[in-house]
Coordinates of C-alpha atoms in Angstrom, one line a residue:
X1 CA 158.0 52.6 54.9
X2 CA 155.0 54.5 54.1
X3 CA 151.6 53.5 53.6
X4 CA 150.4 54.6 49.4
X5 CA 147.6 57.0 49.2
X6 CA 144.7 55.8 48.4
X7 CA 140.9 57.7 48.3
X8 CA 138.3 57.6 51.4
X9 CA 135.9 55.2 50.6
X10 CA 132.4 57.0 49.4
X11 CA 128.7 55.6 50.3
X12 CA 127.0 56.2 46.8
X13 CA 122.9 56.3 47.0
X14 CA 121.0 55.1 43.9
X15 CA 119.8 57.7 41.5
X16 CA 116.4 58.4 41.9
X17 CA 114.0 56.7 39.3
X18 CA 113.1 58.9 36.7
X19 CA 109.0 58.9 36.4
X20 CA 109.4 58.1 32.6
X21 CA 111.2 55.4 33.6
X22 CA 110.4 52.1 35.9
X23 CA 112.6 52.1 39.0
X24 CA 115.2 50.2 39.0
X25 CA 115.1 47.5 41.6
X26 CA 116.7 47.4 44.9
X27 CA 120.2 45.7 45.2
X28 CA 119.5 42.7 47.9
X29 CA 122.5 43.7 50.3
X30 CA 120.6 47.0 51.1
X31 CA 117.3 47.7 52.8
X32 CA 114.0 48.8 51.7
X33 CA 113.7 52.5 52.1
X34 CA 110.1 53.1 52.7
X35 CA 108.2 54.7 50.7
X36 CA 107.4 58.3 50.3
X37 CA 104.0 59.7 48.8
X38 CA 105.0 62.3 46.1
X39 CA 103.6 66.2 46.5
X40 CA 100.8 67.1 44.9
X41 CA 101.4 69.5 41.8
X42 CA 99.2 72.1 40.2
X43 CA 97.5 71.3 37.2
X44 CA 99.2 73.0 34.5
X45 CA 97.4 76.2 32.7
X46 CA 95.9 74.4 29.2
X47 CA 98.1 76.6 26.7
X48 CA 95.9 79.9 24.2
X49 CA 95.3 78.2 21.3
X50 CA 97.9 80.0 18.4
X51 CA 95.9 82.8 16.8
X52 CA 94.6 84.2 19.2
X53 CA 95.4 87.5 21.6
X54 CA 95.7 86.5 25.2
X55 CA 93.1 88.6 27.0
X56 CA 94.9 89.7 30.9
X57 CA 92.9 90.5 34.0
X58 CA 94.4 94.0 33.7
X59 CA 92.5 94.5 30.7
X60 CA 89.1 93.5 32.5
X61 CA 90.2 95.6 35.4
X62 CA 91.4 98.9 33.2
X63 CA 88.0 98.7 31.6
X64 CA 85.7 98.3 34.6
X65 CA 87.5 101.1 36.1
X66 CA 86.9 103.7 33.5
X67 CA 83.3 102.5 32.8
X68 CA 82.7 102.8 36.5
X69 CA 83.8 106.4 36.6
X70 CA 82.4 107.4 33.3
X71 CA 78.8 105.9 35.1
X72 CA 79.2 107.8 38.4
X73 CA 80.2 111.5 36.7
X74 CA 77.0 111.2 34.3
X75 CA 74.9 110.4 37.6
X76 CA 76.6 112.7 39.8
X77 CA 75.8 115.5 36.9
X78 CA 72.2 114.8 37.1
X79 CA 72.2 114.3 40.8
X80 CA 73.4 118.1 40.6
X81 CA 71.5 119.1 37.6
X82 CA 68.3 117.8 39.8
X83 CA 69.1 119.3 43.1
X84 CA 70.0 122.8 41.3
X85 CA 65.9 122.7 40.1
X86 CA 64.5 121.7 43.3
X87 CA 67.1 123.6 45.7
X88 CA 64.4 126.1 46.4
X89 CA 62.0 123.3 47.9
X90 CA 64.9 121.9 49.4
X91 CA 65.9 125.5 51.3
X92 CA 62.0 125.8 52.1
X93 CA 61.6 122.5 53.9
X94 CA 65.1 122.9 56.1
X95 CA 63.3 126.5 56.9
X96 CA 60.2 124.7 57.8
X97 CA 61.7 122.0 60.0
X98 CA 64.1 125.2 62.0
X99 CA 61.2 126.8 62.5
X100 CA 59.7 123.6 63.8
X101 CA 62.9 122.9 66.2
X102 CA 62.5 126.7 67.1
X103 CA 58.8 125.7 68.4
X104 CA 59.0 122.4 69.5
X105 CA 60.3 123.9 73.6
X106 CA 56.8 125.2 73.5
X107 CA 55.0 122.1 72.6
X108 CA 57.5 120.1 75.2
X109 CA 56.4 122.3 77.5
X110 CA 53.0 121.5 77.5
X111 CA 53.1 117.8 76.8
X112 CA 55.1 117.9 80.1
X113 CA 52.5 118.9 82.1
X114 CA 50.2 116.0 80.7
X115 CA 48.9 117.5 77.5
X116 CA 48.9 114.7 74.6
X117 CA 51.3 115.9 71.7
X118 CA 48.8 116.3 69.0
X119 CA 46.5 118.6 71.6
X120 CA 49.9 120.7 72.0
X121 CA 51.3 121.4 68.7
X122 CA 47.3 122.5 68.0
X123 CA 47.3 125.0 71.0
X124 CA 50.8 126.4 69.7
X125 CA 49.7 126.5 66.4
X126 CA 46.5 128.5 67.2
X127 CA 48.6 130.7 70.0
X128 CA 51.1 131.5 66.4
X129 CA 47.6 132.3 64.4
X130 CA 46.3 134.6 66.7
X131 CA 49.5 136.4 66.8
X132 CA 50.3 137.0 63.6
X133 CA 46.5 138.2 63.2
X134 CA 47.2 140.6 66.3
X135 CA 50.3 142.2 64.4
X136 CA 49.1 142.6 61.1
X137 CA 46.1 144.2 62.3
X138 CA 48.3 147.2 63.8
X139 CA 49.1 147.5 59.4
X140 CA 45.4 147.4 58.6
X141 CA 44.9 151.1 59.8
X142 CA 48.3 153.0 58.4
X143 CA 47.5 150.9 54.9
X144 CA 44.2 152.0 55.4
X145 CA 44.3 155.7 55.9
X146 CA 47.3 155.9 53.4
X147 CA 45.0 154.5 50.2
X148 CA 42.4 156.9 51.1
X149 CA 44.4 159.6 51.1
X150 CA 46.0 158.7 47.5
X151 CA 42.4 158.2 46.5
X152 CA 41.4 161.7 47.8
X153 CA 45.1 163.0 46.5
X154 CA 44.5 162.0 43.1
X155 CA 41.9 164.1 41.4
X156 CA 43.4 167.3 43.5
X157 CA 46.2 166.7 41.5
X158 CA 44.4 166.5 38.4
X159 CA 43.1 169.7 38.6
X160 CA 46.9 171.4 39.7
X161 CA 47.8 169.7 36.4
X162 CA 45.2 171.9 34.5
X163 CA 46.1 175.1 37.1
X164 CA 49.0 176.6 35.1
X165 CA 48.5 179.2 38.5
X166 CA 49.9 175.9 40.6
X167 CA 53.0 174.4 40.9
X168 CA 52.2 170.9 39.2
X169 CA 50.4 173.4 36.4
X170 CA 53.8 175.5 36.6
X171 CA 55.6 172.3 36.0
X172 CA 53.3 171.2 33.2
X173 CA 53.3 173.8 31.2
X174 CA 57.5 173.8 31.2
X175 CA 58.4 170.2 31.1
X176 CA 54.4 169.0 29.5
X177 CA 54.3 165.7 31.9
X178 CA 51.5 164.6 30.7
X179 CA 52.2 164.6 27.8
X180 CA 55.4 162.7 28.3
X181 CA 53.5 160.2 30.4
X182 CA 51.3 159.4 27.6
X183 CA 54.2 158.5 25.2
X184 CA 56.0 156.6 27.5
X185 CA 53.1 154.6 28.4
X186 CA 52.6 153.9 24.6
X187 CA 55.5 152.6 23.7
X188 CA 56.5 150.8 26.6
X189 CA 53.1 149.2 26.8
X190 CA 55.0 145.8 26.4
X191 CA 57.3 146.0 29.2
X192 CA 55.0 147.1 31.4
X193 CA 53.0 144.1 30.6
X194 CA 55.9 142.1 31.7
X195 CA 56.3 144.1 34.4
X196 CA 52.9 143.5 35.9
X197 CA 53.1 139.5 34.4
X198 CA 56.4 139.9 36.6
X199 CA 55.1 141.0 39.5
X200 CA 51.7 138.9 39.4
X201 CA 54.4 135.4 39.2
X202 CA 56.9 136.7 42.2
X203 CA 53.3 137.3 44.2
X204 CA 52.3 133.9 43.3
X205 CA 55.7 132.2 44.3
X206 CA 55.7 134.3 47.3
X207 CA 52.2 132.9 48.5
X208 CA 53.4 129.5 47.2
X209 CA 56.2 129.3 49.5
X210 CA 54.4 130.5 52.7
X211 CA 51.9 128.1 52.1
X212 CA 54.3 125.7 51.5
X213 CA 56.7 126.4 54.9
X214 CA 53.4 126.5 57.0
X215 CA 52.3 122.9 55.7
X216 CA 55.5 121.9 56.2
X217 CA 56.0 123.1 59.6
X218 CA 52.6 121.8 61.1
X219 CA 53.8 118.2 59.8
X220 CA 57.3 118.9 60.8
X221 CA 55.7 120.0 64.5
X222 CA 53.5 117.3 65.1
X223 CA 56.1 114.0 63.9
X224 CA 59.3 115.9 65.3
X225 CA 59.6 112.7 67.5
X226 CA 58.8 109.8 65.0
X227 CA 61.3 111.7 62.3
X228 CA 64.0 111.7 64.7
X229 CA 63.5 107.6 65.7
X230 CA 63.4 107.5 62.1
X231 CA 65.9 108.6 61.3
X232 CA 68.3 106.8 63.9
X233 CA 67.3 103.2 62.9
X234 CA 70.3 104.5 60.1
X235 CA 73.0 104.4 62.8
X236 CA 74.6 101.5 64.5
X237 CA 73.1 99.8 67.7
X238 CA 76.3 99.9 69.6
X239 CA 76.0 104.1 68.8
X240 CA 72.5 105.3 68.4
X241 CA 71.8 105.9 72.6
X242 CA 75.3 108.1 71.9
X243 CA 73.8 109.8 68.6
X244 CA 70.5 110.4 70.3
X245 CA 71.4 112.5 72.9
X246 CA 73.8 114.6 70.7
X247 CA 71.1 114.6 68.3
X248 CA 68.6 116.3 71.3
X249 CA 71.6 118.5 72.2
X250 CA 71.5 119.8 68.5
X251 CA 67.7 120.3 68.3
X252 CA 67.9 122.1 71.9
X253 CA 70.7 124.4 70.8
X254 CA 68.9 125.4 67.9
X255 CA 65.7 126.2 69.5
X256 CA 68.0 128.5 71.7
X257 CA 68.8 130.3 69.0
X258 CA 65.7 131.0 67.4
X259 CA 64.4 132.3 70.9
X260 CA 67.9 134.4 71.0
X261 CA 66.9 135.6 67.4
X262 CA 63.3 136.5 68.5
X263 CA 64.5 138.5 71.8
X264 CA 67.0 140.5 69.8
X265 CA 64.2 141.1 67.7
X266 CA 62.0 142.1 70.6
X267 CA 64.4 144.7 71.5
X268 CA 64.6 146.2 68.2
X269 CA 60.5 146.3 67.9
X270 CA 60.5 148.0 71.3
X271 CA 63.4 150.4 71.2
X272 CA 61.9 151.4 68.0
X273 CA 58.0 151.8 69.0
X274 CA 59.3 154.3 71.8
X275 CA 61.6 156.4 69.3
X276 CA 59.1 157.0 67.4
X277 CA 56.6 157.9 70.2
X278 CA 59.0 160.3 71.6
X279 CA 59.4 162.0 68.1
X280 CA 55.9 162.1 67.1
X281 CA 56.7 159.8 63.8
X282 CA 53.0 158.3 62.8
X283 CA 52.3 154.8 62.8
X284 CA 55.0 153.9 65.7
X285 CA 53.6 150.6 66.9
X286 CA 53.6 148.9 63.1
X287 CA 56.8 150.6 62.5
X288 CA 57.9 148.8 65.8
X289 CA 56.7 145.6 64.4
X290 CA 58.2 145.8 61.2
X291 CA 61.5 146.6 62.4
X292 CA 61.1 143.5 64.2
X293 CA 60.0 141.2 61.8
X294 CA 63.2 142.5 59.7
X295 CA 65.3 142.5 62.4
X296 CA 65.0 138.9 62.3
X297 CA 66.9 138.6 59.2
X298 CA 70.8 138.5 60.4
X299 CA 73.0 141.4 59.6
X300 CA 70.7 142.7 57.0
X301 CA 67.4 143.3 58.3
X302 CA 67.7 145.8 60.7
X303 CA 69.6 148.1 58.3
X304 CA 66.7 147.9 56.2
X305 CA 64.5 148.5 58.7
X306 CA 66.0 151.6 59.8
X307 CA 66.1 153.0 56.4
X308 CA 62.3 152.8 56.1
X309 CA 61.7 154.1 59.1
X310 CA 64.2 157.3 58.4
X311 CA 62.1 157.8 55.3
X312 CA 59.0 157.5 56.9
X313 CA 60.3 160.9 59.5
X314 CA 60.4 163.1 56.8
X315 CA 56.8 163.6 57.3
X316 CA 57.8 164.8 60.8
X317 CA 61.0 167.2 59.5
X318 CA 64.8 167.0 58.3
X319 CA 66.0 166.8 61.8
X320 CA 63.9 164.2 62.9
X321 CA 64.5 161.8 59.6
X322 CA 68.6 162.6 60.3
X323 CA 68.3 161.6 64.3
X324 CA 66.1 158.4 63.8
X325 CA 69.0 157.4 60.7
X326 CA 72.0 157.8 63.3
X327 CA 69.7 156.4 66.3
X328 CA 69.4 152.9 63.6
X329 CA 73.1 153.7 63.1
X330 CA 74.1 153.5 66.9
X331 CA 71.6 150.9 67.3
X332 CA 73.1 148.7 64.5
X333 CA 76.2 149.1 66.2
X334 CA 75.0 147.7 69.6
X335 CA 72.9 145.0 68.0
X336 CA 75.6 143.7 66.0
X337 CA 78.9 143.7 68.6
X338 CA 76.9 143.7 72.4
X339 CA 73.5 142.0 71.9
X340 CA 73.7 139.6 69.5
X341 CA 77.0 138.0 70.4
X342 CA 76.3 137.9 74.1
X343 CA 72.7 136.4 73.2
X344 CA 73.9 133.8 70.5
X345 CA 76.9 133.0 72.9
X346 CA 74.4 132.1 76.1
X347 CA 72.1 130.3 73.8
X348 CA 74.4 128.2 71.1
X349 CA 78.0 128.3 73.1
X350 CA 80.0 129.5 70.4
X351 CA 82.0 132.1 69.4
X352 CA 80.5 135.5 68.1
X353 CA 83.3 135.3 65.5
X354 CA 81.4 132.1 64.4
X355 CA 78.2 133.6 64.1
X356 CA 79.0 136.5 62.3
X357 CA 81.5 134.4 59.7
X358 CA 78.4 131.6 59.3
X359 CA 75.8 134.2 58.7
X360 CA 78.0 136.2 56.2
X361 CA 79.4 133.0 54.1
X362 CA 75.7 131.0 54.3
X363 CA 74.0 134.7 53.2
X364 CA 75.8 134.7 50.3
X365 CA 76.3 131.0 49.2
X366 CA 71.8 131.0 49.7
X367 CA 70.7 134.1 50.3
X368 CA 67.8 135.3 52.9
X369 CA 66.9 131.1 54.0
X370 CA 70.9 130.8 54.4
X371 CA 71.6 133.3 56.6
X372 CA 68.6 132.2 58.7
X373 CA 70.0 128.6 58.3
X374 CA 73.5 129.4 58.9
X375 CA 74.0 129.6 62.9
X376 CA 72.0 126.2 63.4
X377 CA 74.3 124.5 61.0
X378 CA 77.5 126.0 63.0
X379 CA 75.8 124.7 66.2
X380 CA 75.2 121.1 64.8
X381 CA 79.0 120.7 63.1
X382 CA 80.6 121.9 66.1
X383 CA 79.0 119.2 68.4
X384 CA 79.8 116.6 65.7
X385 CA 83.8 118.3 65.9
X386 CA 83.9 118.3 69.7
X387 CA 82.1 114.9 70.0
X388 CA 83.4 112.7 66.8
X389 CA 86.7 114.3 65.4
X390 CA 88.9 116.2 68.0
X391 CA 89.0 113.3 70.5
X392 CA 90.1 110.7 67.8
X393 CA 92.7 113.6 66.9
X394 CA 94.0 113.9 70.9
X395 CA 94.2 109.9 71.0
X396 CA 96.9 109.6 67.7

């Protein structure tokens, strides 16, 4: 006999109490449950009112943006606009604090030996005065003799003008260069009047600038230390004893270089003065000094330099004026692939590559101050490369 089927029993739990509703209450067979605080809920977002366009945070966002970047193209235009009309005071006042660096060894030198600073920078200032005054009185006598003799030159040739006999007179009578002269002087009275207006303002910027670079060096020279604390309250605590000492290693290297510059310089000066003494070429010590006051223009300098000189042995002969143009020639060679390099390459510790690329690209991105500016600036971003960048590079 078998037992009829019949379905397990089922424990059945009372249906939560709805919160509209009251709960129902308890049946008395089955205990109290205790009670269980509810969750907290988030306050529900109060509904737009109908009518009117909801307004997203990507809208805000989208807006902000693009009046953000409209602002900072309009100021970075007149940030450029601005530096374009002062970039020649700006290139002036890096020239005056290089040449500052370049003469601060001296002024260390004497402050080591228990000179105050300020007494320092004056006795290297004065030392500087009295050399420059030495030179340029080697150009007083060549200038000198050279405007007498056009003084004494002109009426002589004058009177060949009026000697059909001579050969100006020859050429006067054929070609009538006076005449000629006259007209060309009347109707081109105006742009000769620019010309000399022309001439007067490039004379008048010229002075302005020197004037300018030698103010700026004196200050430059005497706060070199209180610019440099200065400016390294703007780094970190944790980093500025690091970025001092590359910061000194930067200002020595570039000193280097200018005292590199000025022996190369020096040689060129003196390897001059005594071609020209062998040769008989007048003037050979101001020639000497010229050369190597060009020669301390990179790359460009001493090929000018030798191209004057040339011109100026003709008044020897032919021969002479050819031998001194291939002696600059050879010389050039020397200075540019044996001298230089070796000299820039014991002072700054880079590669002569480097300083021929950096006076090339910095020549012709700024000219005459760039070239001279373009070595230190090599120096100072290869220490921040070797000391910043390449290690975090050899660490990934």
């Amino acid at each position: 006999m078998t037992e009829p089927d019949h379905e397990p029993d089922v424990v059945r739990l009372p249906a939560p109490a709805s919160p509209a509703s009251p709960a129902s209450p308890a049946s008395p067979a089955s205990p109290k449950a205790p009670a269980v605080p509810a969750a907290p809920t988030a306050p529900a977002a109060p509904a737009a009112p109908a009518g009117l366009p909801v307004v997203g945070r990507v809208g805000r966002s989208w807006f902000s943006i693009g009046f953000q970047l409209s602002l900072g193209a309009v100021l970075a235009y007149l940030v450029v606009q601005s530096v374009e009309q002062v970039a020649d005071i700006v290139m002036l006042t890096l020239l005056a604090l290089v040449i500052a660096i370049s003469v601060d060894p001296f002024v260390g030198l004497l402050t080591r030996v228990g000179v105050r600073r300020s007494w320092a920078v004056g006795i290297v200032l004065l030392g500087l005065a009295l050399g420059v005054a030495a030179l340029s009185m080697l150009f007083v006598t060549p200038v000198t003799n050279e405007i007498g003799a056009l003084t004494r030159s002109v009426p002589v040739w004058l009177q060949d003008l009026q000697n059909h006999q001579s050969t100006l007179g020859k050429l006067e009578l054929k070609y009538h260069i006076v005449e000629k002269a006259k007209q060309e002087l009347g109707s081109g009275a105006g742009s000769l009047v620019n010309g000399i207006m022309g001439a007067g303002q490039f004379l008048l910027t010229t002075v302005t600038g020197v004037f300018l670079v030698v103010t700026l060096t004196v200050y430059f020279l005497a706060g070199l230390p209180t610019l440099k604390d200065f400016c390294l309250r703007f780094v970190a605590g944790s980093r500025r004893a690091h970025v001092a000492e590359l910061t000194d290693e930067i200002l020595l290297r570039t000193g280097r270089y200018m005292l590199a510059n000025l022996a190369t310089s020096v040689i060129a000066g003196v390897a001059t003065f005594v071609w020209l003494e062998i040769f008989g070429v007048p003037y050979p010590a101001a020639l000497g000094v010229f050369v190597g006051v060009l020669d301390l223009v990179p790359l460009v300098g001493s090929t000018i330099g030798g191209i004057v000189v040339s011109l100026v042995a003709l008044v020897v002969s032919w021969p002479v004026a050819v031998a001194t143009a291939a002696f600059y020639t050879a010389f050039r060679m020397a200075e540019d692939y044996l001298i230089t390099p070796k000299a820039m390459k014991y002072a700054v510790e880079i590669h002569p590559l480097v300083t021929i690329l950096g006076v090339v690209v910095g020549g012709d991105l700024l000219g005459l101050i760039g070239a001279l500016l373009a070595i230190p600036i090599a120096v100072a971003v290869g220490l921040v490369l070797d000391d910043a960048v390449f290690p975090r590079i050899a660490e990934r």
